[in-house]
Amino acid sequence: MTLFYSDVFVLPLPAHHRFPMGKYLRLRERLLASGEFVDNDFRVPEAASDAEITRAHCPQYLRRVATGELDGAEIRAIGFPWSERMVERSRRSSGATLAAAREALTRGWSANLAGGTHHAFRDRGEGFCVFNDAAITARAMQSEAGLKRVSVIDCDVHQGNGTASIFAGDDSVFTFSIHGARNFPFAKETSDLDIELDDGTGDDEYLWHLERGLDETLERSRPQLAIYLAGADPYEDDRLGRLKLTKRGLARRDRMVLGALAARRVPVAIAMAGGYARDIEDSIEIHANTLQIAREVWGDS
Ligand SMILES: [Zn+2]
């Protein structure tokens, strides 16, 4: 098994910035410490190339990100100060989801230990997202593997607005997002399937809706590849989320999504997406559980 990480590409952030940059390295360390994963399971991906990025983003946007020409409002919307390391990290993180998809097509599943940058639009970024890794990956797999149908299953607590926008009117990529109705983004886009949940929604209600959403997604899109955004931020003690899932509920979610895909032999590339728990170790534990569950469900392929 190979999982892809980009935690060695750390971008410089001011003190007290609310993005938990340290969580990615700690996730990899936690997986190693569990004894269920070894060093050889982890690999640094290639950076996504200009050609790969511009299948999902407009060339002018890529150029302006790469050369640091974004204006103040665009930088504020992204939420990271511009630096060359920010650009490199964004390319590597997209490259990690892309590499995970290639791996999944031969071995059933793989994961990016970061990624899930679903608020990036074709020509702009927001909410800590510069390039849309799922969109870049779906387009690459269509181009290089000839896939006709890809599903993005987005279980981050925030709507996958950038992904929905990039694939609006495109029947080849089905976008499903299940999220908090009152969570960011406040003006939502239209996915192929959106399920909006009230503040405080707990495990059972969430899973009831998810099961129906998954059935509809798989029935309507019959995907040859799924990209699963396994956000840890629907967690009850998340600083940014408005839902109230427990760790056990999130593990049931992962088992439901990954089990449904495995039962239909749909390969899956997993991205971690958000996770901002008051105690960041909780987010790390939830992400680690996702990967352990994936391995259980698919076997050590
Ligand atoms: Zn999120």
JSON list of N, CA, C and O in Angstrom, two decimals, residues 148-177:
[
{"chain": "A", "resi": 148, "resn": "LYS", "atom": "N", "xyz": [-14.74, 7.57, -17.83]},
{"chain": "A", "resi": 148, "resn": "LYS", "atom": "CA", "xyz": [-15.92, 8.30, -18.32]},
{"chain": "A", "resi": 148, "resn": "LYS", "atom": "C", "xyz": [-16.72, 8.91, -17.17]},
{"chain": "A", "resi": 148, "resn": "LYS", "atom": "O", "xyz": [-17.43, 9.89, -17.35]},
{"chain": "A", "resi": 149, "resn": "ARG", "atom": "N", "xyz": [-16.65, 8.26, -16.00]},
{"chain": "A", "resi": 149, "resn": "ARG", "atom": "CA", "xyz": [-17.49, 8.72, -14.89]},
{"chain": "A", "resi": 149, "resn": "ARG", "atom": "C", "xyz": [-16.72, 8.69, -13.57]},
{"chain": "A", "resi": 149, "resn": "ARG", "atom": "O", "xyz": [-16.19, 7.65, -13.17]},
{"chain": "A", "resi": 150, "resn": "VAL", "atom": "N", "xyz": [-16.67, 9.83, -12.92]},
{"chain": "A", "resi": 150, "resn": "VAL", "atom": "CA", "xyz": [-16.00, 9.97, -11.63]},
{"chain": "A", "resi": 150, "resn": "VAL", "atom": "C", "xyz": [-17.01, 10.59, -10.66]},
{"chain": "A", "resi": 150, "resn": "VAL", "atom": "O", "xyz": [-17.78, 11.47, -11.05]},
{"chain": "A", "resi": 151, "resn": "SER", "atom": "N", "xyz": [-17.00, 10.12, -9.40]},
{"chain": "A", "resi": 151, "resn": "SER", "atom": "CA", "xyz": [-17.84, 10.76, -8.38]},
{"chain": "A", "resi": 151, "resn": "SER", "atom": "C", "xyz": [-16.96, 11.40, -7.31]},
{"chain": "A", "resi": 151, "resn": "SER", "atom": "O", "xyz": [-15.97, 10.80, -6.89]},
{"chain": "A", "resi": 152, "resn": "VAL", "atom": "N", "xyz": [-17.33, 12.59, -6.90]},
{"chain": "A", "resi": 152, "resn": "VAL", "atom": "CA", "xyz": [-16.68, 13.22, -5.74]},
{"chain": "A", "resi": 152, "resn": "VAL", "atom": "C", "xyz": [-17.68, 13.14, -4.59]},
{"chain": "A", "resi": 152, "resn": "VAL", "atom": "O", "xyz": [-18.80, 13.65, -4.68]},
{"chain": "A", "resi": 153, "resn": "ILE", "atom": "N", "xyz": [-17.28, 12.43, -3.54]},
{"chain": "A", "resi": 153, "resn": "ILE", "atom": "CA", "xyz": [-18.14, 12.25, -2.37]},
{"chain": "A", "resi": 153, "resn": "ILE", "atom": "C", "xyz": [-17.55, 13.09, -1.25]},
{"chain": "A", "resi": 153, "resn": "ILE", "atom": "O", "xyz": [-16.49, 12.77, -0.70]},
{"chain": "A", "resi": 154, "resn": "ASP", "atom": "N", "xyz": [-18.19, 14.21, -0.97]},
{"chain": "A", "resi": 154, "resn": "ASP", "atom": "CA", "xyz": [-17.61, 15.23, -0.09]},
{"chain": "A", "resi": 154, "resn": "ASP", "atom": "C", "xyz": [-18.33, 15.26, 1.24]},
{"chain": "A", "resi": 154, "resn": "ASP", "atom": "O", "xyz": [-19.44, 15.78, 1.35]},
{"chain": "A", "resi": 155, "resn": "CYS", "atom": "N", "xyz": [-17.70, 14.68, 2.26]},
{"chain": "A", "resi": 155, "resn": "CYS", "atom": "CA", "xyz": [-18.30, 14.62, 3.60]},
{"chain": "A", "resi": 155, "resn": "CYS", "atom": "C", "xyz": [-17.64, 15.60, 4.57]},
{"chain": "A", "resi": 155, "resn": "CYS", "atom": "O", "xyz": [-17.81, 15.49, 5.79]},
{"chain": "A", "resi": 156, "resn": "ASP", "atom": "N", "xyz": [-16.90, 16.56, 4.06]},
{"chain": "A", "resi": 156, "resn": "ASP", "atom": "CA", "xyz": [-16.41, 17.65, 4.89]},
{"chain": "A", "resi": 156, "resn": "ASP", "atom": "C", "xyz": [-17.63, 18.45, 5.36]},
{"chain": "A", "resi": 156, "resn": "ASP", "atom": "O", "xyz": [-18.65, 18.48, 4.67]},
{"chain": "A", "resi": 157, "resn": "VAL", "atom": "N", "xyz": [-17.54, 19.09, 6.51]},
{"chain": "A", "resi": 157, "resn": "VAL", "atom": "CA", "xyz": [-18.71, 19.81, 7.04]},
{"chain": "A", "resi": 157, "resn": "VAL", "atom": "C", "xyz": [-19.06, 21.05, 6.21]},
{"chain": "A", "resi": 157, "resn": "VAL", "atom": "O", "xyz": [-20.17, 21.57, 6.28]},
{"chain": "A", "resi": 158, "resn": "HIS", "atom": "N", "xyz": [-18.08, 21.49, 5.40]},
{"chain": "A", "resi": 158, "resn": "HIS", "atom": "CA", "xyz": [-18.31, 22.67, 4.55]},
{"chain": "A", "resi": 158, "resn": "HIS", "atom": "C", "xyz": [-18.66, 22.21, 3.13]},
{"chain": "A", "resi": 158, "resn": "HIS", "atom": "O", "xyz": [-18.11, 21.22, 2.65]},
{"chain": "A", "resi": 159, "resn": "GLN", "atom": "N", "xyz": [-19.53, 22.94, 2.46]},
{"chain": "A", "resi": 159, "resn": "GLN", "atom": "CA", "xyz": [-19.91, 22.52, 1.11]},
{"chain": "A", "resi": 159, "resn": "GLN", "atom": "C", "xyz": [-18.70, 22.58, 0.15]},
{"chain": "A", "resi": 159, "resn": "GLN", "atom": "O", "xyz": [-17.92, 23.53, 0.19]},
{"chain": "A", "resi": 160, "resn": "GLY", "atom": "N", "xyz": [-18.64, 21.61, -0.74]},
{"chain": "A", "resi": 160, "resn": "GLY", "atom": "CA", "xyz": [-17.60, 21.61, -1.77]},
{"chain": "A", "resi": 160, "resn": "GLY", "atom": "C", "xyz": [-17.99, 22.56, -2.89]},
{"chain": "A", "resi": 160, "resn": "GLY", "atom": "O", "xyz": [-18.26, 22.15, -4.02]},
{"chain": "A", "resi": 161, "resn": "ASN", "atom": "N", "xyz": [-17.98, 23.85, -2.59]},
{"chain": "A", "resi": 161, "resn": "ASN", "atom": "CA", "xyz": [-18.51, 24.84, -3.54]},
{"chain": "A", "resi": 161, "resn": "ASN", "atom": "C", "xyz": [-17.64, 24.98, -4.79]},
{"chain": "A", "resi": 161, "resn": "ASN", "atom": "O", "xyz": [-18.16, 25.09, -5.91]},
{"chain": "A", "resi": 162, "resn": "GLY", "atom": "N", "xyz": [-16.32, 24.95, -4.61]},
{"chain": "A", "resi": 162, "resn": "GLY", "atom": "CA", "xyz": [-15.44, 25.08, -5.77]},
{"chain": "A", "resi": 162, "resn": "GLY", "atom": "C", "xyz": [-15.60, 23.90, -6.71]},
{"chain": "A", "resi": 162, "resn": "GLY", "atom": "O", "xyz": [-15.69, 24.06, -7.93]},
{"chain": "A", "resi": 163, "resn": "THR", "atom": "N", "xyz": [-15.67, 22.70, -6.13]},
{"chain": "A", "resi": 163, "resn": "THR", "atom": "CA", "xyz": [-15.83, 21.49, -6.94]},
{"chain": "A", "resi": 163, "resn": "THR", "atom": "C", "xyz": [-17.16, 21.53, -7.69]},
{"chain": "A", "resi": 163, "resn": "THR", "atom": "O", "xyz": [-17.23, 21.20, -8.88]},
{"chain": "A", "resi": 164, "resn": "ALA", "atom": "N", "xyz": [-18.22, 21.92, -6.99]},
{"chain": "A", "resi": 164, "resn": "ALA", "atom": "CA", "xyz": [-19.55, 22.00, -7.62]},
{"chain": "A", "resi": 164, "resn": "ALA", "atom": "C", "xyz": [-19.51, 22.97, -8.80]},
{"chain": "A", "resi": 164, "resn": "ALA", "atom": "O", "xyz": [-20.06, 22.70, -9.87]},
{"chain": "A", "resi": 165, "resn": "SER", "atom": "N", "xyz": [-18.85, 24.10, -8.60]},
{"chain": "A", "resi": 165, "resn": "SER", "atom": "CA", "xyz": [-18.78, 25.12, -9.64]},
{"chain": "A", "resi": 165, "resn": "SER", "atom": "C", "xyz": [-17.97, 24.63, -10.85]},
{"chain": "A", "resi": 165, "resn": "SER", "atom": "O", "xyz": [-18.39, 24.80, -12.00]},
{"chain": "A", "resi": 166, "resn": "ILE", "atom": "N", "xyz": [-16.83, 24.02, -10.59]},
{"chain": "A", "resi": 166, "resn": "ILE", "atom": "CA", "xyz": [-15.96, 23.58, -11.69]},
{"chain": "A", "resi": 166, "resn": "ILE", "atom": "C", "xyz": [-16.69, 22.53, -12.56]},
{"chain": "A", "resi": 166, "resn": "ILE", "atom": "O", "xyz": [-16.56, 22.54, -13.78]},
{"chain": "A", "resi": 167, "resn": "PHE", "atom": "N", "xyz": [-17.49, 21.68, -11.93]},
{"chain": "A", "resi": 167, "resn": "PHE", "atom": "CA", "xyz": [-18.14, 20.60, -12.70]},
{"chain": "A", "resi": 167, "resn": "PHE", "atom": "C", "xyz": [-19.61, 20.87, -12.99]},
{"chain": "A", "resi": 167, "resn": "PHE", "atom": "O", "xyz": [-20.33, 19.95, -13.41]},
{"chain": "A", "resi": 168, "resn": "ALA", "atom": "N", "xyz": [-20.06, 22.10, -12.79]},
{"chain": "A", "resi": 168, "resn": "ALA", "atom": "CA", "xyz": [-21.46, 22.43, -13.10]},
{"chain": "A", "resi": 168, "resn": "ALA", "atom": "C", "xyz": [-21.72, 22.15, -14.58]},
{"chain": "A", "resi": 168, "resn": "ALA", "atom": "O", "xyz": [-20.93, 22.54, -15.44]},
{"chain": "A", "resi": 169, "resn": "GLY", "atom": "N", "xyz": [-22.80, 21.44, -14.86]},
{"chain": "A", "resi": 169, "resn": "GLY", "atom": "CA", "xyz": [-23.17, 21.16, -16.24]},
{"chain": "A", "resi": 169, "resn": "GLY", "atom": "C", "xyz": [-22.33, 20.08, -16.90]},
{"chain": "A", "resi": 169, "resn": "GLY", "atom": "O", "xyz": [-22.43, 19.86, -18.10]},
{"chain": "A", "resi": 170, "resn": "ASP", "atom": "N", "xyz": [-21.48, 19.41, -16.13]},
{"chain": "A", "resi": 170, "resn": "ASP", "atom": "CA", "xyz": [-20.61, 18.37, -16.68]},
{"chain": "A", "resi": 170, "resn": "ASP", "atom": "C", "xyz": [-21.08, 17.01, -16.14]},
{"chain": "A", "resi": 170, "resn": "ASP", "atom": "O", "xyz": [-20.91, 16.71, -14.97]},
{"chain": "A", "resi": 171, "resn": "ASP", "atom": "N", "xyz": [-21.67, 16.20, -17.02]},
{"chain": "A", "resi": 171, "resn": "ASP", "atom": "CA", "xyz": [-22.24, 14.92, -16.57]},
{"chain": "A", "resi": 171, "resn": "ASP", "atom": "C", "xyz": [-21.18, 13.87, -16.27]},
{"chain": "A", "resi": 171, "resn": "ASP", "atom": "O", "xyz": [-21.49, 12.83, -15.69]},
{"chain": "A", "resi": 172, "resn": "SER", "atom": "N", "xyz": [-19.94, 14.12, -16.63]},
{"chain": "A", "resi": 172, "resn": "SER", "atom": "CA", "xyz": [-18.92, 13.08, -16.44]},
{"chain": "A", "resi": 172, "resn": "SER", "atom": "C", "xyz": [-18.37, 13.05, -15.01]},
{"chain": "A", "resi": 172, "resn": "SER", "atom": "O", "xyz": [-17.77, 12.07, -14.60]},
{"chain": "A", "resi": 173, "resn": "VAL", "atom": "N", "xyz": [-18.58, 14.12, -14.26]},
{"chain": "A", "resi": 173, "resn": "VAL", "atom": "CA", "xyz": [-18.13, 14.13, -12.86]},
{"chain": "A", "resi": 173, "resn": "VAL", "atom": "C", "xyz": [-19.32, 14.49, -11.98]},
{"chain": "A", "resi": 173, "resn": "VAL", "atom": "O", "xyz": [-19.90, 15.57, -12.11]},
{"chain": "A", "resi": 174, "resn": "PHE", "atom": "N", "xyz": [-19.70, 13.54, -11.13]},
{"chain": "A", "resi": 174, "resn": "PHE", "atom": "CA", "xyz": [-20.85, 13.73, -10.25]},
{"chain": "A", "resi": 174, "resn": "PHE", "atom": "C", "xyz": [-20.36, 14.27, -8.92]},
{"chain": "A", "resi": 174, "resn": "PHE", "atom": "O", "xyz": [-19.47, 13.70, -8.29]},
{"chain": "A", "resi": 175, "resn": "THR", "atom": "N", "xyz": [-20.93, 15.39, -8.48]},
{"chain": "A", "resi": 175, "resn": "THR", "atom": "CA", "xyz": [-20.51, 16.00, -7.21]},
{"chain": "A", "resi": 175, "resn": "THR", "atom": "C", "xyz": [-21.60, 15.82, -6.16]},
{"chain": "A", "resi": 175, "resn": "THR", "atom": "O", "xyz": [-22.75, 16.23, -6.36]},
{"chain": "A", "resi": 176, "resn": "PHE", "atom": "N", "xyz": [-21.24, 15.19, -5.06]},
{"chain": "A", "resi": 176, "resn": "PHE", "atom": "CA", "xyz": [-22.15, 14.99, -3.92]},
{"chain": "A", "resi": 176, "resn": "PHE", "atom": "C", "xyz": [-21.51, 15.64, -2.70]},
{"chain": "A", "resi": 176, "resn": "PHE", "atom": "O", "xyz": [-20.35, 15.37, -2.38]},
{"chain": "A", "resi": 177, "resn": "SER", "atom": "N", "xyz": [-22.25, 16.52, -2.05]},
{"chain": "A", "resi": 177, "resn": "SER", "atom": "CA", "xyz": [-21.75, 17.18, -0.84]},
{"chain": "A", "resi": 177, "resn": "SER", "atom": "C", "xyz": [-22.80, 17.09, 0.25]},
{"chain": "A", "resi": 177, "resn": "SER", "atom": "O", "xyz": [-23.97, 17.41, 0.03]}
]
